[in-house]
XYZ file of N, CA, C and O in Angstrom:
356
model
N 66.636 17.633 45.665
C 65.277 17.094 44.796
C 65.440 15.631 45.607
O 64.252 15.291 46.246
N 66.236 14.899 45.667
C 66.271 13.455 45.817
C 65.791 13.626 47.487
O 64.992 12.434 48.173
N 66.512 14.194 48.598
C 65.752 14.138 49.865
C 64.495 14.399 49.970
O 64.194 13.628 50.676
N 63.973 15.512 49.189
C 62.543 15.502 48.916
C 61.244 14.480 48.787
O 60.673 14.473 49.180
N 62.395 13.917 47.704
C 61.487 12.178 47.236
C 61.114 11.317 48.648
O 60.601 10.650 49.204
N 62.418 11.447 49.425
C 62.280 10.302 50.635
C 61.551 10.945 51.113
O 61.106 10.052 51.899
N 61.187 12.246 51.799
C 60.238 12.471 52.772
C 58.724 12.546 52.126
O 58.293 11.944 53.497
N 58.287 12.481 51.702
C 57.492 12.186 50.699
C 57.030 11.154 50.820
O 56.074 10.569 51.293
N 58.180 9.783 50.231
C 57.970 8.448 50.746
C 57.850 8.258 52.248
O 56.698 7.001 52.564
N 58.749 8.567 53.043
C 58.065 8.295 54.451
C 56.866 9.255 54.803
O 55.730 8.210 55.765
N 56.586 9.838 54.234
C 54.905 10.715 55.011
C 53.780 9.601 54.499
O 53.097 9.633 55.213
N 54.042 9.232 52.949
C 53.103 8.451 52.516
C 52.869 6.579 53.520
O 51.923 6.495 53.630
N 53.718 6.619 53.696
C 54.257 5.330 54.419
C 53.687 4.811 55.844
O 53.324 3.965 55.723
N 53.839 6.466 55.906
C 53.580 6.689 57.999
C 52.143 7.032 57.848
O 51.217 6.761 58.620
N 51.409 7.300 56.861
C 50.148 7.849 56.873
C 49.027 6.584 57.230
O 48.293 7.062 57.880
N 48.689 5.551 56.779
C 48.013 4.423 56.967
C 48.122 3.957 58.727
O 47.153 3.831 59.188
N 49.375 4.076 59.095
C 49.642 3.839 60.407
C 48.736 4.672 61.492
O 48.400 4.242 62.585
N 48.771 6.299 60.948
C 47.948 6.776 62.093
C 46.636 6.500 62.252
O 46.401 6.526 63.473
N 45.976 5.758 61.500
C 45.065 4.990 61.440
C 44.432 3.606 62.295
O 43.906 3.642 63.220
N 45.602 2.793 61.975
C 45.593 1.872 62.502
C 46.217 1.779 63.646
O 45.193 0.675 64.694
N 46.968 2.708 64.684
C 47.209 2.643 65.506
C 46.151 3.131 66.843
O 46.024 2.950 67.320
N 45.162 4.350 66.451
C 44.570 5.034 66.870
C 43.055 3.727 67.087
O 42.434 4.140 68.044
N 42.978 2.934 65.827
C 41.713 2.176 66.341
C 41.688 1.608 67.223
O 40.617 0.687 67.947
N 43.121 0.612 67.225
C 43.089 -0.769 68.561
C 43.765 0.129 69.730
O 44.354 -1.113 70.201
N 44.016 0.768 70.005
C 44.695 1.396 71.117
C 44.390 0.981 72.661
O 44.769 0.407 73.431
N 42.889 0.815 72.653
C 42.257 0.214 73.906
C 41.070 -1.149 73.654
O 40.802 -0.997 72.647
N 41.004 -1.685 75.083
C 39.752 -2.468 74.867
C 38.894 -2.205 75.837
O 39.316 -1.607 76.398
N 37.628 -2.528 75.762
C 36.582 -2.064 76.506
C 35.891 -3.535 77.494
O 35.840 -4.351 76.339
N 35.612 -3.233 78.441
C 35.128 -4.408 79.334
C 34.009 -3.575 80.077
O 34.176 -2.600 80.474
N 32.772 -4.307 80.053
C 32.175 -4.088 80.799
C 32.341 -4.679 82.181
O 31.538 -6.096 82.179
N 31.784 -4.070 83.445
C 32.211 -5.228 84.711
C 31.422 -5.690 85.029
O 29.896 -5.626 84.998
N 31.390 -7.394 85.474
C 30.540 -8.581 85.187
C 30.185 -8.036 87.654
O 31.203 -8.003 87.822
N 29.022 -8.826 87.751
C 29.196 -9.057 89.490
C 30.206 -9.886 89.679
O 30.459 -10.866 89.238
N 31.005 -9.297 90.548
C 32.436 -10.274 91.588
C 33.283 -9.952 91.081
O 34.675 -10.251 91.525
N 33.255 -9.408 89.504
C 35.073 -8.971 89.033
C 35.616 -8.164 89.764
O 35.043 -7.200 90.504
N 36.825 -7.651 90.049
C 37.931 -6.961 90.627
C 38.341 -6.110 89.621
O 38.944 -7.370 88.340
N 39.187 -5.065 90.033
C 40.015 -4.630 89.135
C 41.310 -5.076 89.133
O 42.100 -5.783 88.429
N 41.602 -6.154 90.090
C 42.726 -6.775 90.256
C 43.112 -7.720 89.134
O 43.489 -8.474 88.148
N 41.718 -8.845 89.491
C 41.159 -9.986 88.742
C 41.688 -9.335 87.244
O 42.347 -10.001 86.242
N 41.089 -8.302 86.757
C 40.806 -7.753 85.373
C 41.994 -7.345 84.916
O 42.218 -7.710 83.861
N 42.628 -6.762 85.690
C 44.094 -6.123 85.584
C 45.430 -7.479 84.989
O 45.659 -7.829 83.669
N 45.251 -8.867 85.632
C 45.559 -9.900 85.066
C 45.071 -10.446 84.032
O 46.040 -10.676 83.136
N 43.817 -10.538 83.523
C 43.178 -10.914 82.327
C 43.490 -10.182 81.318
O 44.360 -10.542 80.353
N 43.848 -8.723 81.420
C 44.336 -8.279 80.180
C 45.656 -7.907 80.537
O 46.503 -7.203 79.336
N 46.296 -8.079 80.977
C 47.893 -8.115 81.926
C 48.356 -7.169 81.122
O 49.672 -6.560 80.821
N 47.919 -6.107 82.299
C 48.288 -4.647 82.679
C 48.106 -4.794 84.322
O 47.987 -5.365 85.014
N 48.808 -3.571 84.706
C 48.828 -3.206 85.567
C 47.496 -2.512 86.947
O 47.159 -1.795 85.938
N 47.038 -2.647 87.747
C 45.784 -1.956 88.431
C 46.361 -0.682 88.360
O 45.101 0.432 87.617
N 47.485 0.172 88.469
C 47.539 1.629 88.257
C 47.385 1.428 87.071
O 46.710 3.074 86.735
N 47.612 1.292 86.034
C 47.282 1.541 84.677
C 45.765 2.022 84.170
O 45.685 2.577 83.607
N 45.190 0.901 84.569
C 43.911 0.548 84.578
C 42.907 1.811 85.225
O 41.960 2.474 84.724
N 43.365 1.807 86.532
C 43.113 3.120 87.466
C 43.108 4.510 86.567
O 42.357 5.753 86.960
N 44.742 4.979 86.422
C 44.636 5.968 85.664
C 44.224 5.997 84.805
O 43.332 7.257 84.246
N 43.946 5.241 83.271
C 43.212 5.354 82.264
C 41.714 5.487 82.323
O 40.797 6.339 81.878
N 41.141 5.000 83.300
C 39.842 5.342 83.418
C 39.388 6.828 84.989
O 38.096 6.443 85.179
N 40.362 6.863 85.359
C 40.071 7.538 86.452
C 39.646 7.546 87.694
O 38.334 7.887 88.114
N 39.923 6.371 87.833
C 39.556 5.420 89.143
C 40.263 5.907 90.342
O 41.491 5.624 90.430
N 39.686 6.592 91.262
C 40.775 6.958 92.619
C 40.612 6.059 93.695
O 42.104 5.674 94.405
N 39.888 5.131 93.698
C 40.045 4.056 94.773
C 39.380 2.748 93.744
O 38.805 2.239 93.353
N 40.790 2.007 93.510
C 40.589 0.424 92.859
C 40.375 -0.381 93.283
O 39.999 -1.453 92.664
N 39.659 -0.200 94.502
C 39.057 -1.415 95.460
C 37.224 -0.941 95.422
O 36.748 -2.002 95.202
N 37.051 -0.372 94.456
C 35.768 0.439 93.872
C 35.193 0.543 92.620
O 35.535 1.463 91.848
N 35.025 -0.785 92.226
C 34.331 -0.878 90.854
C 32.733 -1.375 90.995
O 32.520 -2.111 91.662
N 32.048 -1.104 89.690
C 30.617 -1.910 89.927
C 30.314 -2.346 88.644
O 30.554 -2.134 87.597
N 29.532 -3.613 88.722
C 28.627 -4.052 87.958
C 27.868 -3.238 86.772
O 27.699 -2.136 87.093
N 28.539 -3.487 85.694
C 27.598 -2.724 84.387
C 28.350 -1.487 84.267
O 28.367 -0.812 83.170
N 30.048 -1.072 84.924
C 30.714 -0.006 84.645
C 31.375 -0.453 83.398
O 32.179 -1.590 83.226
N 31.908 0.061 82.453
C 32.486 0.666 81.499
C 34.086 0.941 81.831
O 34.072 1.762 82.282
N 34.715 -0.336 81.517
C 36.594 0.169 81.561
C 36.853 0.119 80.093
O 37.058 -0.997 79.394
N 38.019 1.037 80.347
C 39.042 0.714 79.324
C 40.387 0.303 80.008
O 40.907 0.593 81.006
N 40.755 -1.269 79.174
C 42.170 -1.495 78.997
C 43.504 -1.104 77.862
O 42.634 -1.033 76.850
N 44.596 -1.064 78.563
C 45.726 -0.365 77.186
C 46.305 -1.916 76.650
O 45.515 -2.556 76.954
N 45.826 -1.354 75.448
C 46.306 -2.687 74.462
C 45.939 -3.149 73.513
O 44.301 -3.321 73.864
N 45.983 -3.490 72.510
C 45.147 -3.732 71.362
C 44.685 -5.420 71.926
O 45.520 -6.093 72.254
N 43.478 -5.664 71.661
C 42.944 -6.955 71.710
C 42.343 -7.752 70.357
O 41.629 -7.100 69.602
N 43.051 -9.127 70.227
C 41.598 -9.605 69.002
C 40.016 -9.128 69.292
O 39.430 -9.503 68.738
N 39.788 -9.968 70.332
C 38.285 -9.691 70.740
C 38.230 -8.821 72.479
O 38.861 -9.015 72.908
N 37.187 -8.546 72.401
C 36.503 -8.311 73.591
C 36.103 -9.265 74.875
O 35.947 -9.861 74.548
N 36.869 -9.287 76.325
C 36.606 -10.173 76.971
C 35.355 -9.955 77.079
O 34.986 -8.921 78.012
N 34.356 -11.242 77.456
C 33.063 -10.772 78.150
C 32.666 -12.017 78.934
O 33.512 -13.378 78.946
N 32.462 -12.032 80.216
C 31.723 -13.317 80.469
C 30.793 -14.032 80.489
O 29.619 -13.606 79.908
N 30.686 -15.217 80.264
C 29.233 -16.020 80.110
C 28.983 -16.294 81.580
O 29.525 -15.710 82.650
N 27.584 -16.696 81.867
C 26.927 -17.475 82.855
C 27.937 -17.959 83.442
O 27.575 -17.942 84.901
N 28.846 -18.977 83.241
C 29.313 -19.560 84.122
C 30.705 -19.305 84.550
O 31.157 -19.720 85.856
N 30.935 -18.091 84.446
C 32.353 -17.816 84.941
C 33.138 -17.160 84.568
O 34.382 -16.889 84.800
N 33.157 -18.043 82.779
C 34.697 -18.374 82.300
C 34.711 -16.967 81.676
O 33.551 -16.217 81.169
N 36.166 -16.970 80.908
C 35.934 -15.944 79.744
C 36.587 -15.989 78.377
O 37.668 -17.039 78.671
N 35.775 -15.303 77.565
C 36.687 -15.739 76.270
C 37.451 -14.289 75.571
O 37.045 -13.257 75.833
N 38.666 -14.679 75.319
C 39.489 -13.626 74.756
C 39.188 -13.894 73.078
O 39.761 -14.897 72.769
């Protein structure tokens, strides 16, 4: 009976993590003119290959303004470009 209580406790403790981990697994970014996958990978601190694989991009040299990309890893805020070409994280 004691081992059953431990399993129930562990299951109850892990339950909220299912929602937290799934909710913040990716960051979304809309490509602005002049941005490259190489540059964005540096901004989000991931490799170009990770981003290309996640977004099913066969040619990493070919992305388009307005294209929405997913980046692995949670971020506190979405990176957005302002008119001056600077980025806010």
